[in-house]
PDB file of C-alpha atoms in Angstrom:
ATOM      1  CA  MET A   1       0.000   0.000   0.000  1.00 54.00           C
ATOM      2  CA  LYS A   2       3.008   2.284   0.278  1.00 64.00           C
ATOM      3  CA  LYS A   3       3.215   3.481  -3.323  1.00 75.00           C
ATOM      4  CA  TRP A   4      -0.435   3.258  -4.400  1.00 73.00           C
ATOM      5  CA  TYR A   5      -0.854   7.016  -4.067  1.00 71.00           C
ATOM      6  CA  ILE A   6       1.557   7.420  -6.997  1.00 80.00           C
ATOM      7  CA  TRP A   7      -0.583   5.151  -9.195  1.00 80.00           C
ATOM      8  CA  TYR A   8      -3.812   6.902  -8.199  1.00 77.00           C
ATOM      9  CA  GLY A   9      -2.268  10.322  -8.698  1.00 79.00           C
ATOM     10  CA  LEU A  10      -0.812   9.559 -12.136  1.00 85.00           C
ATOM     11  CA  SER A  11      -3.865   7.713 -13.418  1.00 87.00           C
ATOM     12  CA  GLY A  12      -6.033  10.503 -12.036  1.00 87.00           C
ATOM     13  CA  LEU A  13      -3.940  13.080 -13.869  1.00 91.00           C
ATOM     14  CA  ALA A  14      -4.195  11.172 -17.163  1.00 92.00           C
ATOM     15  CA  GLY A  15      -7.937  10.702 -16.738  1.00 91.00           C
ATOM     16  CA  PHE A  16      -8.376  14.354 -15.796  1.00 92.00           C
ATOM     17  CA  ALA A  17      -6.581  15.486 -18.961  1.00 92.00           C
ATOM     18  CA  ASP A  18      -8.723  13.202 -21.133  1.00 89.00           C
ATOM     19  CA  ALA A  19     -11.994  14.177 -19.436  1.00 91.00           C
ATOM     20  CA  LEU A  20     -11.108  17.870 -19.672  1.00 92.00           C
ATOM     21  CA  TYR A  21     -10.376  17.507 -23.399  1.00 89.00           C
ATOM     22  CA  LEU A  22     -13.703  15.724 -23.914  1.00 87.00           C
ATOM     23  CA  THR A  23     -15.564  18.345 -21.873  1.00 90.00           C
ATOM     24  CA  ILE A  24     -14.095  21.206 -23.884  1.00 90.00           C
ATOM     25  CA  SER A  25     -14.820  19.381 -27.151  1.00 87.00           C
ATOM     26  CA  HIS A  26     -18.392  18.732 -26.043  1.00 85.00           C
ATOM     27  CA  LEU A  27     -19.049  22.315 -24.976  1.00 88.00           C
ATOM     28  CA  ARG A  28     -17.482  23.790 -28.119  1.00 87.00           C
ATOM     29  CA  GLN A  29     -19.108  21.116 -30.289  1.00 82.00           C
ATOM     30  CA  HIS A  30     -15.774  20.230 -31.876  1.00 77.00           C
ATOM     31  CA  THR A  31     -15.303  17.017 -33.757  1.00 75.00           C
ATOM     32  CA  LEU A  32     -12.849  14.608 -32.218  1.00 71.00           C
ATOM     33  CA  GLY A  33      -9.762  13.464 -34.047  1.00 67.00           C
ATOM     34  CA  CYS A  34     -10.147   9.728 -33.534  1.00 66.00           C
ATOM     35  CA  SER A  35      -7.602   7.795 -35.523  1.00 60.00           C
ATOM     36  CA  ILE A  36      -7.917   4.101 -34.665  1.00 60.00           C
ATOM     37  CA  LEU A  37     -11.311   4.132 -33.004  1.00 61.00           C
ATOM     38  CA  THR A  38     -14.445   5.257 -34.757  1.00 64.00           C
ATOM     39  CA  GLY A  39     -17.674   6.602 -33.407  1.00 64.00           C
ATOM     40  CA  CYS A  40     -16.152   9.162 -31.044  1.00 70.00           C
ATOM     41  CA  ASP A  41     -18.322  11.981 -32.333  1.00 72.00           C
ATOM     42  CA  GLU A  42     -21.451   9.825 -32.151  1.00 78.00           C
ATOM     43  CA  VAL A  43     -20.761   9.135 -28.486  1.00 78.00           C
ATOM     44  CA  LEU A  44     -19.923  12.750 -27.623  1.00 77.00           C
ATOM     45  CA  THR A  45     -23.042  14.118 -29.323  1.00 79.00           C
ATOM     46  CA  SER A  46     -25.526  11.383 -28.393  1.00 83.00           C
ATOM     47  CA  ILE A  47     -28.462  11.844 -26.051  1.00 87.00           C
ATOM     48  CA  TYR A  48     -26.465   9.823 -23.510  1.00 85.00           C
ATOM     49  CA  SER A  49     -23.611  12.344 -23.382  1.00 84.00           C
ATOM     50  CA  GLU A  50     -25.329  14.517 -20.758  1.00 87.00           C
ATOM     51  CA  ILE A  51     -27.233  14.104 -17.522  1.00 91.00           C
ATOM     52  CA  GLY A  52     -29.545  17.015 -16.811  1.00 92.00           C
ATOM     53  CA  GLY A  53     -27.621  19.187 -19.263  1.00 90.00           C
ATOM     54  CA  ILE A  54     -24.276  18.403 -17.612  1.00 92.00           C
ATOM     55  CA  PRO A  55     -21.758  16.688 -19.908  1.00 90.00           C
ATOM     56  CA  LEU A  56     -20.686  13.271 -18.623  1.00 91.00           C
ATOM     57  CA  ALA A  57     -17.125  14.282 -19.417  1.00 91.00           C
ATOM     58  CA  LEU A  58     -17.432  17.114 -16.878  1.00 94.00           C
ATOM     59  CA  ILE A  59     -18.538  14.574 -14.287  1.00 94.00           C
ATOM     60  CA  GLY A  60     -15.381  12.682 -15.265  1.00 93.00           C
ATOM     61  CA  VAL A  61     -13.304  15.801 -14.582  1.00 95.00           C
ATOM     62  CA  VAL A  62     -14.736  15.967 -11.059  1.00 94.00           C
ATOM     63  CA  TYR A  63     -14.203  12.227 -10.577  1.00 92.00           C
ATOM     64  CA  TYR A  64     -10.534  12.411 -11.539  1.00 92.00           C
ATOM     65  CA  LEU A  65      -9.988  15.505  -9.398  1.00 92.00           C
ATOM     66  CA  MET A  66     -11.363  13.490  -6.478  1.00 89.00           C
ATOM     67  CA  LEU A  67      -8.848  10.720  -7.202  1.00 87.00           C
ATOM     68  CA  ILE A  68      -5.988  13.217  -7.359  1.00 89.00           C
ATOM     69  CA  ALA A  69      -7.098  14.969  -4.162  1.00 89.00           C
ATOM     70  CA  GLY A  70      -7.448  11.629  -2.404  1.00 86.00           C
ATOM     71  CA  ALA A  71      -3.978  10.560  -3.511  1.00 84.00           C
ATOM     72  CA  ILE A  72      -2.496  13.829  -2.244  1.00 88.00           C
ATOM     73  CA  ALA A  73      -4.333  13.523   1.076  1.00 88.00           C
ATOM     74  CA  TRP A  74      -3.197   9.919   1.414  1.00 84.00           C
ATOM     75  CA  TYR A  75       0.392  10.900   0.665  1.00 85.00           C
ATOM     76  CA  GLN A  76       0.348  13.728   3.203  1.00 88.00           C
ATOM     77  CA  THR A  77      -1.368  11.892   6.054  1.00 88.00           C
ATOM     78  CA  ARG A  78      -0.584   8.207   5.361  1.00 81.00           C
ATOM     79  CA  LYS A  79      -3.950   7.344   6.913  1.00 83.00           C
ATOM     80  CA  LYS A  80      -5.627   4.170   5.683  1.00 81.00           C
ATOM     81  CA  GLY A  81      -8.963   5.971   5.602  1.00 84.00           C
ATOM     82  CA  TRP A  82      -7.843   7.884   2.523  1.00 82.00           C
ATOM     83  CA  PHE A  83      -6.878   4.649   0.796  1.00 81.00           C
ATOM     84  CA  SER A  84     -10.346   3.258   1.492  1.00 85.00           C
ATOM     85  CA  ALA A  85     -11.970   6.462   0.266  1.00 85.00           C
ATOM     86  CA  ILE A  86     -10.146   6.594  -3.058  1.00 82.00           C
ATOM     87  CA  LEU A  87     -10.555   2.857  -3.532  1.00 85.00           C
ATOM     88  CA  SER A  88     -14.323   3.322  -3.114  1.00 90.00           C
ATOM     89  CA  VAL A  89     -14.331   6.217  -5.580  1.00 87.00           C
ATOM     90  CA  ASN A  90     -12.285   4.116  -7.988  1.00 87.00           C
ATOM     91  CA  ILE A  91     -14.679   1.160  -7.769  1.00 91.00           C
ATOM     92  CA  ALA A  92     -17.655   3.461  -8.375  1.00 92.00           C
ATOM     93  CA  GLY A  93     -15.851   4.962 -11.378  1.00 89.00           C
ATOM     94  CA  PHE A  94     -15.113   1.507 -12.779  1.00 90.00           C
ATOM     95  CA  ILE A  95     -18.768   0.484 -12.500  1.00 93.00           C
ATOM     96  CA  ALA A  96     -19.856   3.737 -14.162  1.00 91.00           C
ATOM     97  CA  SER A  97     -17.311   3.162 -16.942  1.00 89.00           C
ATOM     98  CA  MET A  98     -18.641  -0.337 -17.588  1.00 91.00           C
ATOM     99  CA  LEU A  99     -22.180   1.041 -17.831  1.00 91.00           C
ATOM    100  CA  LEU A 100     -20.987   3.692 -20.281  1.00 86.00           C
ATOM    101  CA  VAL A 101     -19.221   1.063 -22.396  1.00 86.00           C
ATOM    102  CA  TYR A 102     -22.520  -0.825 -22.537  1.00 90.00           C
ATOM    103  CA  VAL A 103     -24.317   2.361 -23.638  1.00 88.00           C
ATOM    104  CA  GLN A 104     -21.649   2.987 -26.279  1.00 83.00           C
ATOM    105  CA  TRP A 105     -21.749  -0.502 -27.755  1.00 84.00           C
ATOM    106  CA  ALA A 106     -25.351  -1.589 -27.262  1.00 87.00           C
ATOM    107  CA  LEU A 107     -27.353   1.619 -27.495  1.00 86.00           C
ATOM    108  CA  ILE A 108     -25.256   4.034 -29.555  1.00 78.00           C
ATOM    109  CA  GLN A 109     -23.567   1.225 -31.532  1.00 77.00           C
ATOM    110  CA  ALA A 110     -20.366   3.190 -31.886  1.00 70.00           C
TER     111      ALA A 110
END
């Protein structure tokens, strides 16, 4: 458990950058430059891309900021409670991601 904060911090930073890019693209209605994968624009502009007018990518930005903040708090305090908190957030994010993959493949067919 000693170095997990590094993994959470780095993966949170990568996810934050991606979610921020997707949020900006969604709000500006830019097309995405997908090279290998197709259907990126269909996903970003579908009816499933927002909840109550809030882009899902923006929710991702908040999610990844929570992971980064949790990793920093864990690093500074070394309290196991922070590990449990970010692990819980991570599990919730994984479940949400699996649901979104289902929406992408089964409903949007992208």
